[in-house]
Amino acid sequence: MRLRATAALSVAALALAATGCASGDAGTADGETVTVQIAATVTPMTDAVEAAADVIEDGYEIELVPVSDYVQPNTLVHNREIDANLVQFEPFMQDYNDKNDADLVFIQPVYYVVAAFYSQSLDSLDELPEGGSVVIPNDRSNAARALELLASEGIIELDPDAEPFDATMRDIVDNPRNLDITQVDLMQLNTAYEEADAAFNLPSFARHIDLTPEDDGIAVESDDRFGLGLVAHADNADSEAIGAVQRALTSDHVRTTLEDLGVPPAF
């Protein structure tokens, strides 16, 4: 396995430790191995990176950079402190670019993220009571997914002029049950499940409280626009090193790894 793992680091600590990252292809000419640093947060992101490390071609190795949130991975790539990350789908990345004047590039979808609403007390969203509590994410792209799913289930009505999967809370034009819709950080979604009537969640988090969309979702949304994938910086997106990672992440070995985890591959 051509995998190196680094302990989870803060942005500042990683900046000091990462003097050899963002390597481009400089090591291949004289026979040295090029190390490509890739940030990931939780399973199955980390599983995909580790599986890619098993099969990456000669001349390259992958160093997994564990991170504990969804801000660090893009900041590290934007600052050229690491080479790439595997934590997000394209609309999430674009939201980061827009807010930070960044030029991250979405390289390759790796697997589909099947989102759902979950509840400890309800069997469907139709059972939401008057004034019930609903929790959705606070980032723009996932919030829009949650609102679209509520609208598709007839729970709320969105402004028809809102772009698909770009709606915000301001686009709610009818909330007939007077639901209390609260937005929280992605890392708080599991806690929200314990407290709200219904909570939107992503599989990477839901699996940690033994929830799956197939078995436990009371409303499930799956759209091929939401393939979680490899992201790099504009400066290295076309490099041979990122190309080697892309080929490894779309290998049969990674496909099998994802399928064994019950995750639908996007390639």
mmCIF file of C-alpha atoms in Angstrom:
data_model
loop_
_atom_site.group_PDB
_atom_site.id
_atom_site.type_symbol
_atom_site.label_atom_id
_atom_site.label_comp_id
_atom_site.label_asym_id
_atom_site.label_seq_id
_atom_site.Cartn_x
_atom_site.Cartn_y
_atom_site.Cartn_z
ATOM 1 C CA MET A 1 0.000 0.000 0.000
ATOM 2 C CA ARG A 2 1.434 3.351 -1.010
ATOM 3 C CA LEU A 3 -0.249 5.174 1.871
ATOM 4 C CA ARG A 4 1.156 7.484 4.460
ATOM 5 C CA ALA A 5 -1.076 8.788 7.206
ATOM 6 C CA THR A 6 -0.592 11.971 9.151
ATOM 7 C CA ALA A 7 -2.273 12.725 12.447
ATOM 8 C CA ALA A 8 -5.171 15.170 12.440
ATOM 9 C CA LEU A 9 -3.707 18.649 12.538
ATOM 10 C CA SER A 10 -4.896 22.184 12.891
ATOM 11 C CA VAL A 11 -4.472 24.482 9.922
ATOM 12 C CA ALA A 12 -1.539 26.247 11.559
ATOM 13 C CA ALA A 13 0.247 23.050 12.533
ATOM 14 C CA LEU A 14 -0.287 21.497 9.133
ATOM 15 C CA ALA A 15 1.068 24.577 7.427
ATOM 16 C CA LEU A 16 4.336 24.072 9.300
ATOM 17 C CA ALA A 17 4.424 20.339 8.647
ATOM 18 C CA ALA A 18 3.468 20.408 4.974
ATOM 19 C CA THR A 19 6.618 21.843 3.454
ATOM 20 C CA GLY A 20 6.833 18.874 1.098
ATOM 21 C CA CYS A 21 3.248 18.985 -0.150
ATOM 22 C CA ALA A 22 1.676 20.496 -3.251
ATOM 23 C CA SER A 23 4.498 18.649 -4.934
ATOM 24 C CA GLY A 24 3.294 18.644 -8.508
ATOM 25 C CA ASP A 25 5.385 16.065 -10.405
ATOM 26 C CA ALA A 26 8.826 17.111 -9.356
ATOM 27 C CA GLY A 27 10.003 13.721 -8.054
ATOM 28 C CA THR A 28 9.332 11.507 -11.052
ATOM 29 C CA ALA A 29 12.193 12.536 -13.307
ATOM 30 C CA ASP A 30 14.934 11.221 -10.989
ATOM 31 C CA GLY A 31 13.075 8.167 -9.766
ATOM 32 C CA GLU A 32 11.838 9.584 -6.469
ATOM 33 C CA THR A 33 8.296 8.919 -5.315
ATOM 34 C CA VAL A 34 5.910 11.876 -5.391
ATOM 35 C CA THR A 35 3.708 12.122 -2.309
ATOM 36 C CA VAL A 36 0.218 13.511 -2.892
ATOM 37 C CA GLN A 37 -1.502 14.797 0.247
ATOM 38 C CA ILE A 38 -5.269 14.353 0.300
ATOM 39 C CA ALA A 39 -7.536 15.539 3.126
ATOM 40 C CA ALA A 40 -10.591 13.541 4.178
ATOM 41 C CA THR A 41 -12.815 13.602 7.230
ATOM 42 C CA VAL A 42 -14.802 10.437 7.903
ATOM 43 C CA THR A 43 -15.717 7.122 6.327
ATOM 44 C CA PRO A 44 -16.334 6.454 3.427
ATOM 45 C CA MET A 45 -14.146 9.401 2.336
ATOM 46 C CA THR A 46 -11.144 8.029 4.212
ATOM 47 C CA ASP A 47 -11.861 4.504 2.943
ATOM 48 C CA ALA A 48 -11.808 5.711 -0.665
ATOM 49 C CA VAL A 49 -8.497 7.529 -0.157
ATOM 50 C CA GLU A 50 -6.940 4.496 1.501
ATOM 51 C CA ALA A 51 -8.195 2.195 -1.256
ATOM 52 C CA ALA A 52 -6.792 4.541 -3.895
ATOM 53 C CA ALA A 53 -3.438 4.385 -2.106
ATOM 54 C CA ASP A 54 -3.466 0.606 -2.560
ATOM 55 C CA VAL A 55 -3.494 0.872 -6.336
ATOM 56 C CA ILE A 56 -1.941 4.213 -7.279
ATOM 57 C CA GLU A 57 0.613 3.776 -10.029
ATOM 58 C CA ASP A 58 4.380 3.553 -9.527
ATOM 59 C CA GLY A 59 6.080 6.860 -8.801
ATOM 60 C CA TYR A 60 3.317 8.153 -6.524
ATOM 61 C CA GLU A 61 2.048 7.591 -3.008
ATOM 62 C CA ILE A 62 -0.913 9.043 -1.170
ATOM 63 C CA GLU A 63 -0.682 10.667 2.241
ATOM 64 C CA LEU A 64 -4.042 10.790 3.984
ATOM 65 C CA VAL A 65 -4.507 14.040 5.929
ATOM 66 C CA PRO A 66 -7.306 13.533 8.471
ATOM 67 C CA VAL A 67 -9.277 16.677 9.281
ATOM 68 C CA SER A 68 -12.079 17.208 11.753
ATOM 69 C CA ASP A 69 -14.358 19.646 9.928
ATOM 70 C CA TYR A 70 -15.411 20.786 6.463
ATOM 71 C CA VAL A 71 -13.642 24.151 6.444
ATOM 72 C CA GLN A 72 -10.042 22.997 6.822
ATOM 73 C CA PRO A 73 -9.906 20.797 3.694
ATOM 74 C CA ASN A 74 -10.746 23.634 1.308
ATOM 75 C CA THR A 75 -8.645 26.171 3.180
ATOM 76 C CA LEU A 76 -5.632 23.872 3.010
ATOM 77 C CA VAL A 77 -6.019 23.300 -0.721
ATOM 78 C CA HIS A 78 -6.741 26.984 -1.371
ATOM 79 C CA ASN A 79 -3.541 27.930 0.503
ATOM 80 C CA ARG A 80 -1.618 25.230 -1.405
ATOM 81 C CA GLU A 81 -0.673 23.517 1.857
ATOM 82 C CA ILE A 82 -1.950 20.160 0.585
ATOM 83 C CA ASP A 83 -2.651 18.859 -2.894
ATOM 84 C CA ALA A 84 -6.318 17.855 -2.854
ATOM 85 C CA ASN A 85 -9.273 16.791 -0.753
ATOM 86 C CA LEU A 86 -12.137 14.318 -0.897
ATOM 87 C CA VAL A 87 -14.892 15.802 1.269
ATOM 88 C CA GLN A 88 -17.593 17.464 -0.847
ATOM 89 C CA PHE A 89 -19.747 17.663 -3.925
ATOM 90 C CA GLU A 90 -19.396 20.373 -6.534
ATOM 91 C CA PRO A 91 -22.052 22.848 -5.301
ATOM 92 C CA PHE A 92 -20.432 22.854 -1.834
ATOM 93 C CA MET A 93 -17.047 23.601 -3.416
ATOM 94 C CA GLN A 94 -18.500 26.364 -5.556
ATOM 95 C CA ASP A 95 -20.051 27.952 -2.481
ATOM 96 C CA TYR A 96 -16.575 27.999 -0.892
ATOM 97 C CA ASN A 97 -15.082 29.523 -4.039
ATOM 98 C CA ASP A 98 -17.721 32.254 -4.105
ATOM 99 C CA LYS A 99 -17.264 33.156 -0.445
ATOM 100 C CA ASN A 100 -13.471 33.055 -0.415
ATOM 101 C CA ASP A 101 -12.487 34.282 -3.894
ATOM 102 C CA ALA A 102 -10.950 30.846 -4.405
ATOM 103 C CA ASP A 103 -10.328 28.805 -7.537
ATOM 104 C CA LEU A 104 -10.703 25.214 -6.407
ATOM 105 C CA VAL A 105 -11.498 22.745 -9.190
ATOM 106 C CA PHE A 106 -13.791 19.725 -9.030
ATOM 107 C CA ILE A 107 -11.853 16.903 -10.694
ATOM 108 C CA GLN A 108 -13.861 13.701 -10.428
ATOM 109 C CA PRO A 109 -17.010 12.443 -8.664
ATOM 110 C CA VAL A 110 -16.213 9.320 -6.661
ATOM 111 C CA TYR A 111 -19.466 8.292 -4.950
ATOM 112 C CA TYR A 112 -23.014 9.505 -4.591
ATOM 113 C CA VAL A 113 -24.235 11.042 -1.356
ATOM 114 C CA VAL A 114 -27.749 9.814 -0.597
ATOM 115 C CA ALA A 115 -29.340 12.370 1.744
ATOM 116 C CA ALA A 116 -32.443 11.854 3.866
ATOM 117 C CA PHE A 117 -34.602 13.137 6.662
ATOM 118 C CA TYR A 118 -34.583 11.040 9.827
ATOM 119 C CA SER A 119 -36.822 10.987 12.883
ATOM 120 C CA GLN A 120 -37.015 9.146 16.175
ATOM 121 C CA SER A 121 -40.798 9.538 16.391
ATOM 122 C CA LEU A 122 -42.209 9.837 12.862
ATOM 123 C CA ASP A 123 -42.560 7.371 10.019
ATOM 124 C CA SER A 124 -42.932 10.041 7.336
ATOM 125 C CA LEU A 125 -42.739 13.790 6.911
ATOM 126 C CA ASP A 126 -46.523 13.797 6.537
ATOM 127 C CA GLU A 127 -46.694 13.127 10.287
ATOM 128 C CA LEU A 128 -44.934 16.387 11.174
ATOM 129 C CA PRO A 129 -47.153 18.175 13.714
ATOM 130 C CA GLU A 130 -48.274 21.790 13.677
ATOM 131 C CA GLY A 131 -45.329 23.834 14.901
ATOM 132 C CA GLY A 132 -43.011 20.838 14.696
ATOM 133 C CA SER A 133 -39.243 21.181 14.696
ATOM 134 C CA VAL A 134 -37.174 20.472 11.591
ATOM 135 C CA VAL A 135 -33.392 20.800 11.376
ATOM 136 C CA ILE A 136 -31.452 21.294 8.148
ATOM 137 C CA PRO A 137 -27.788 22.130 7.435
ATOM 138 C CA ASN A 138 -26.594 25.735 7.384
ATOM 139 C CA ASP A 139 -24.323 25.531 4.339
ATOM 140 C CA ARG A 140 -25.953 26.783 1.161
ATOM 141 C CA SER A 141 -25.790 23.657 -0.963
ATOM 142 C CA ASN A 142 -27.000 21.149 1.635
ATOM 143 C CA ALA A 143 -29.651 23.558 2.924
ATOM 144 C CA ALA A 144 -30.998 23.822 -0.600
ATOM 145 C CA ARG A 145 -31.140 20.031 -0.883
ATOM 146 C CA ALA A 146 -33.083 19.792 2.360
ATOM 147 C CA LEU A 147 -35.535 22.511 1.350
ATOM 148 C CA GLU A 148 -36.071 20.906 -2.055
ATOM 149 C CA LEU A 149 -36.838 17.590 -0.365
ATOM 150 C CA LEU A 150 -39.330 19.232 1.998
ATOM 151 C CA ALA A 151 -40.968 20.907 -0.988
ATOM 152 C CA SER A 152 -41.075 17.708 -3.047
ATOM 153 C CA GLU A 153 -42.856 15.996 -0.128
ATOM 154 C CA GLY A 154 -45.454 18.793 -0.012
ATOM 155 C CA ILE A 155 -44.387 20.025 3.428
ATOM 156 C CA ILE A 156 -43.416 23.547 2.341
ATOM 157 C CA GLU A 157 -43.684 25.535 -0.869
ATOM 158 C CA LEU A 158 -40.692 27.269 -2.418
ATOM 159 C CA ASP A 159 -40.666 30.303 -4.663
ATOM 160 C CA PRO A 160 -41.082 28.903 -8.196
ATOM 161 C CA ASP A 161 -38.482 31.398 -9.413
ATOM 162 C CA ALA A 162 -35.797 29.929 -7.142
ATOM 163 C CA GLU A 163 -33.142 27.994 -9.033
ATOM 164 C CA PRO A 164 -33.288 24.226 -8.455
ATOM 165 C CA PHE A 165 -31.054 23.191 -5.554
ATOM 166 C CA ASP A 166 -30.159 26.825 -4.880
ATOM 167 C CA ALA A 167 -33.081 27.755 -2.614
ATOM 168 C CA THR A 168 -32.594 29.410 0.771
ATOM 169 C CA MET A 169 -34.863 29.926 3.746
ATOM 170 C CA ARG A 170 -35.937 33.213 2.167
ATOM 171 C CA ASP A 171 -37.450 31.249 -0.723
ATOM 172 C CA ILE A 172 -40.049 29.555 1.485
ATOM 173 C CA VAL A 173 -43.356 31.080 0.391
ATOM 174 C CA ASP A 174 -45.677 28.755 2.303
ATOM 175 C CA ASN A 175 -45.149 26.850 5.542
ATOM 176 C CA PRO A 176 -48.681 25.593 6.256
ATOM 177 C CA ARG A 177 -47.729 23.664 9.407
ATOM 178 C CA ASN A 178 -45.808 26.625 10.847
ATOM 179 C CA LEU A 179 -42.778 24.414 11.226
ATOM 180 C CA ASP A 180 -39.813 25.698 13.198
ATOM 181 C CA ILE A 181 -37.046 25.136 10.621
ATOM 182 C CA THR A 182 -33.596 25.561 12.164
ATOM 183 C CA GLN A 183 -30.219 25.505 10.436
ATOM 184 C CA VAL A 184 -27.158 24.002 12.119
ATOM 185 C CA ASP A 185 -23.587 23.144 11.202
ATOM 186 C CA LEU A 186 -23.031 19.814 9.487
ATOM 187 C CA MET A 187 -21.185 18.491 12.533
ATOM 188 C CA GLN A 188 -24.299 19.064 14.685
ATOM 189 C CA LEU A 189 -26.735 17.044 12.566
ATOM 190 C CA ASN A 190 -26.453 13.890 14.670
ATOM 191 C CA THR A 191 -27.280 15.823 17.831
ATOM 192 C CA ALA A 192 -30.203 17.438 16.029
ATOM 193 C CA TYR A 193 -31.636 13.996 15.302
ATOM 194 C CA GLU A 194 -31.933 13.423 19.050
ATOM 195 C CA GLU A 195 -33.799 16.686 19.618
ATOM 196 C CA ALA A 196 -35.937 17.570 16.578
ATOM 197 C CA ASP A 197 -39.050 16.009 15.100
ATOM 198 C CA ALA A 198 -37.125 15.528 11.855
ATOM 199 C CA ALA A 199 -33.537 16.214 10.849
ATOM 200 C CA PHE A 200 -31.854 16.186 7.456
ATOM 201 C CA ASN A 201 -28.586 14.272 7.435
ATOM 202 C CA LEU A 202 -25.847 12.969 5.161
ATOM 203 C CA PRO A 203 -24.696 9.351 5.225
ATOM 204 C CA SER A 204 -21.167 10.148 6.416
ATOM 205 C CA PHE A 205 -22.645 11.449 9.669
ATOM 206 C CA ALA A 206 -25.792 9.336 9.944
ATOM 207 C CA ARG A 207 -23.854 6.072 9.853
ATOM 208 C CA HIS A 208 -22.171 7.053 13.142
ATOM 209 C CA ILE A 209 -25.540 6.822 14.889
ATOM 210 C CA ASP A 210 -26.446 3.646 13.005
ATOM 211 C CA LEU A 211 -28.783 5.276 10.493
ATOM 212 C CA THR A 212 -28.905 4.562 6.778
ATOM 213 C CA PRO A 213 -31.142 6.231 4.204
ATOM 214 C CA GLU A 214 -32.323 2.864 2.900
ATOM 215 C CA ASP A 215 -33.445 1.533 6.297
ATOM 216 C CA ASP A 216 -34.182 4.633 8.361
ATOM 217 C CA GLY A 217 -34.857 7.604 6.083
ATOM 218 C CA ILE A 218 -38.402 8.948 6.307
ATOM 219 C CA ALA A 219 -37.809 10.901 3.073
ATOM 220 C CA VAL A 220 -34.865 10.087 0.825
ATOM 221 C CA GLU A 221 -33.270 12.202 -1.906
ATOM 222 C CA SER A 222 -30.647 10.958 -4.330
ATOM 223 C CA ASP A 223 -29.519 13.080 -7.240
ATOM 224 C CA ASP A 224 -26.552 12.506 -9.526
ATOM 225 C CA ARG A 225 -25.550 16.154 -9.152
ATOM 226 C CA PHE A 226 -24.370 15.255 -5.678
ATOM 227 C CA GLY A 227 -21.418 13.030 -6.367
ATOM 228 C CA LEU A 228 -18.765 13.588 -3.715
ATOM 229 C CA GLY A 229 -15.426 13.947 -5.403
ATOM 230 C CA LEU A 230 -11.792 14.887 -5.710
ATOM 231 C CA VAL A 231 -11.034 18.607 -5.490
ATOM 232 C CA ALA A 232 -7.716 20.303 -6.264
ATOM 233 C CA HIS A 233 -6.410 23.802 -6.860
ATOM 234 C CA ALA A 234 -6.444 25.389 -10.301
ATOM 235 C CA ASP A 235 -2.638 25.398 -10.205
ATOM 236 C CA ASN A 236 -2.334 21.606 -9.929
ATOM 237 C CA ALA A 237 -5.643 20.330 -11.291
ATOM 238 C CA ASP A 238 -4.026 19.274 -14.587
ATOM 239 C CA SER A 239 -0.838 17.864 -13.073
ATOM 240 C CA GLU A 240 0.321 14.300 -13.611
ATOM 241 C CA ALA A 241 0.129 13.680 -9.857
ATOM 242 C CA ILE A 242 -3.561 14.614 -9.649
ATOM 243 C CA GLY A 243 -4.157 12.557 -12.779
ATOM 244 C CA ALA A 244 -2.599 9.541 -11.045
ATOM 245 C CA VAL A 245 -4.875 10.083 -8.022
ATOM 246 C CA GLN A 246 -7.926 10.420 -10.269
ATOM 247 C CA ARG A 247 -7.136 7.127 -11.982
ATOM 248 C CA ALA A 248 -6.639 5.405 -8.622
ATOM 249 C CA LEU A 249 -9.917 6.781 -7.224
ATOM 250 C CA THR A 250 -11.812 5.427 -10.236
ATOM 251 C CA SER A 251 -10.216 1.983 -10.091
ATOM 252 C CA ASP A 252 -12.042 -1.302 -9.677
ATOM 253 C CA HIS A 253 -10.489 -1.622 -6.224
ATOM 254 C CA VAL A 254 -12.063 1.637 -5.036
ATOM 255 C CA ARG A 255 -15.371 0.664 -6.648
ATOM 256 C CA THR A 256 -15.400 -2.635 -4.745
ATOM 257 C CA THR A 257 -14.425 -0.897 -1.505
ATOM 258 C CA LEU A 258 -17.339 1.516 -1.815
ATOM 259 C CA GLU A 259 -19.825 -1.183 -2.792
ATOM 260 C CA ASP A 260 -18.763 -3.269 0.217
ATOM 261 C CA LEU A 261 -19.621 -0.251 2.390
ATOM 262 C CA GLY A 262 -23.017 0.086 0.708
ATOM 263 C CA VAL A 263 -21.993 3.322 -1.007
ATOM 264 C CA PRO A 264 -22.950 3.860 -4.683
ATOM 265 C CA PRO A 265 -19.877 4.667 -6.831
ATOM 266 C CA ALA A 266 -20.151 7.656 -9.161
ATOM 267 C CA PHE A 267 -17.881 6.275 -11.887
#
